């Protein structure tokens, strides 16, 4: 599978919003973004079309309205966003991310158990 181009912060936020809902219209996304970021509907539509052109979103027309949906599951979308962050911002090193988690994040028992499971898997060579 070829690697998709990276995405910016605004694209990331919109992609997460759509993935959380398994799809959304421009108006649904624009309403959320207007409330949280103050950006216009036109800006949101431009970003969504950019995500579609990059291969992150698909769209289908129903009752005269386009509904956008992620081309991958939410977990795959999130994995890709983390990968972009680790490669782009952290230069491929996960150590700063782990250091952040140990010093700054309040982790519940269930999430801690999941993190331990993942570290064990990492130690096994995946």
GROMACS .gro file of C-alpha atoms in nm, residues 23-119:
model
   97
   23UNK     CA    1  -1.926   1.007   0.829
   24UNK     CA    2  -2.062   1.361   0.815
   25UNK     CA    3  -2.186   1.629   0.578
   26UNK     CA    4  -2.006   1.957   0.517
   27UNK     CA    5  -2.274   2.138   0.719
   28UNK     CA    6  -2.230   1.904   1.019
   29UNK     CA    7  -1.855   1.952   1.019
   30UNK     CA    8  -1.884   2.326   0.952
   31UNK     CA    9  -2.119   2.371   1.249
   32UNK     CA   10  -1.871   2.195   1.480
   33UNK     CA   11  -1.570   2.384   1.345
   34UNK     CA   12  -1.750   2.719   1.361
   35UNK     CA   13  -1.823   2.656   1.731
   36UNK     CA   14  -1.474   2.534   1.820
   37UNK     CA   15  -1.245   2.722   1.580
   38UNK     CA   16  -1.455   2.998   1.428
   39UNK     CA   17  -1.375   2.891   1.072
   40UNK     CA   18  -1.623   2.932   0.788
   41UNK     CA   19  -1.816   2.667   0.596
   42UNK     CA   20  -1.610   2.743   0.284
   43UNK     CA   21  -1.288   2.673   0.472
   44UNK     CA   22  -1.427   2.345   0.603
   45UNK     CA   23  -1.544   2.241   0.256
   46UNK     CA   24  -1.199   2.321   0.112
   47UNK     CA   25  -1.028   2.113   0.381
   48UNK     CA   26  -1.267   1.822   0.332
   49UNK     CA   27  -1.210   1.825  -0.043
   50UNK     CA   28  -0.834   1.836   0.017
   51UNK     CA   29  -0.868   1.528   0.243
   52UNK     CA   30  -1.068   1.356  -0.030
   53UNK     CA   31  -0.804   1.441  -0.291
   54UNK     CA   32  -0.534   1.299  -0.061
   55UNK     CA   33  -0.731   0.976  -0.027
   56UNK     CA   34  -0.841   1.009   0.336
   57UNK     CA   35  -1.212   1.071   0.270
   58UNK     CA   36  -1.469   0.936   0.027
   59UNK     CA   37  -1.800   1.102  -0.051
   60UNK     CA   38  -2.137   0.974  -0.164
   61UNK     CA   39  -2.445   1.172  -0.263
   62UNK     CA   40  -2.774   1.089  -0.095
   63UNK     CA   41  -3.088   1.303  -0.125
   64UNK     CA   42  -2.886   1.575  -0.296
   65UNK     CA   43  -2.632   1.607  -0.011
   66UNK     CA   44  -2.276   1.478  -0.008
   67UNK     CA   45  -2.182   1.269   0.293
   68UNK     CA   46  -1.811   1.226   0.356
   69UNK     CA   47  -1.669   0.919   0.527
   70UNK     CA   48  -1.319   0.804   0.614
   71UNK     CA   49  -1.170   0.547   0.377
   72UNK     CA   50  -1.019   0.362   0.675
   73UNK     CA   51  -1.149   0.266   1.018
   74UNK     CA   52  -1.111   0.515   1.302
   75UNK     CA   53  -0.831   0.306   1.456
   76UNK     CA   54  -0.640   0.306   1.125
   77UNK     CA   55  -0.696   0.681   1.087
   78UNK     CA   56  -0.562   0.743   1.439
   79UNK     CA   57  -0.267   0.511   1.380
   80UNK     CA   58  -0.179   0.708   1.067
   81UNK     CA   59  -0.202   1.041   1.249
   82UNK     CA   60   0.027   0.913   1.525
   83UNK     CA   61   0.268   0.776   1.266
   84UNK     CA   62   0.279   1.114   1.091
   85UNK     CA   63   0.346   1.284   1.426
   86UNK     CA   64   0.621   1.041   1.528
   87UNK     CA   65   0.792   1.056   1.191
   88UNK     CA   66   0.744   1.425   1.121
   89UNK     CA   67   0.773   1.588   1.461
   90UNK     CA   68   0.973   1.336   1.661
   91UNK     CA   69   1.205   1.225   1.381
   92UNK     CA   70   1.090   0.864   1.410
   93UNK     CA   71   1.170   0.825   1.780
   94UNK     CA   72   0.889   0.713   2.009
   95UNK     CA   73   1.089   0.780   2.327
   96UNK     CA   74   0.973   1.144   2.363
   97UNK     CA   75   0.613   1.028   2.328
   98UNK     CA   76   0.656   0.763   2.596
   99UNK     CA   77   0.833   1.016   2.822
  100UNK     CA   78   0.537   1.251   2.778
  101UNK     CA   79   0.294   0.975   2.869
  102UNK     CA   80   0.483   0.884   3.185
  103UNK     CA   81   0.516   1.243   3.306
  104UNK     CA   82   0.202   1.422   3.194
  105UNK     CA   83  -0.089   1.189   3.132
  106UNK     CA   84  -0.329   1.051   3.391
  107UNK     CA   85  -0.396   0.698   3.269
  108UNK     CA   86  -0.679   0.482   3.402
  109UNK     CA   87  -0.634   0.116   3.496
  110UNK     CA   88  -0.792  -0.015   3.177
  111UNK     CA   89  -0.580   0.204   2.952
  112UNK     CA   90  -0.266   0.121   3.153
  113UNK     CA   91  -0.335  -0.250   3.103
  114UNK     CA   92  -0.370  -0.189   2.726
  115UNK     CA   93  -0.043   0.007   2.719
  116UNK     CA   94   0.135  -0.275   2.903
  117UNK     CA   95  -0.004  -0.525   2.652
  118UNK     CA   96   0.124  -0.312   2.365
  119UNK     CA   97   0.472  -0.278   2.519
   0.00000   0.00000   0.00000
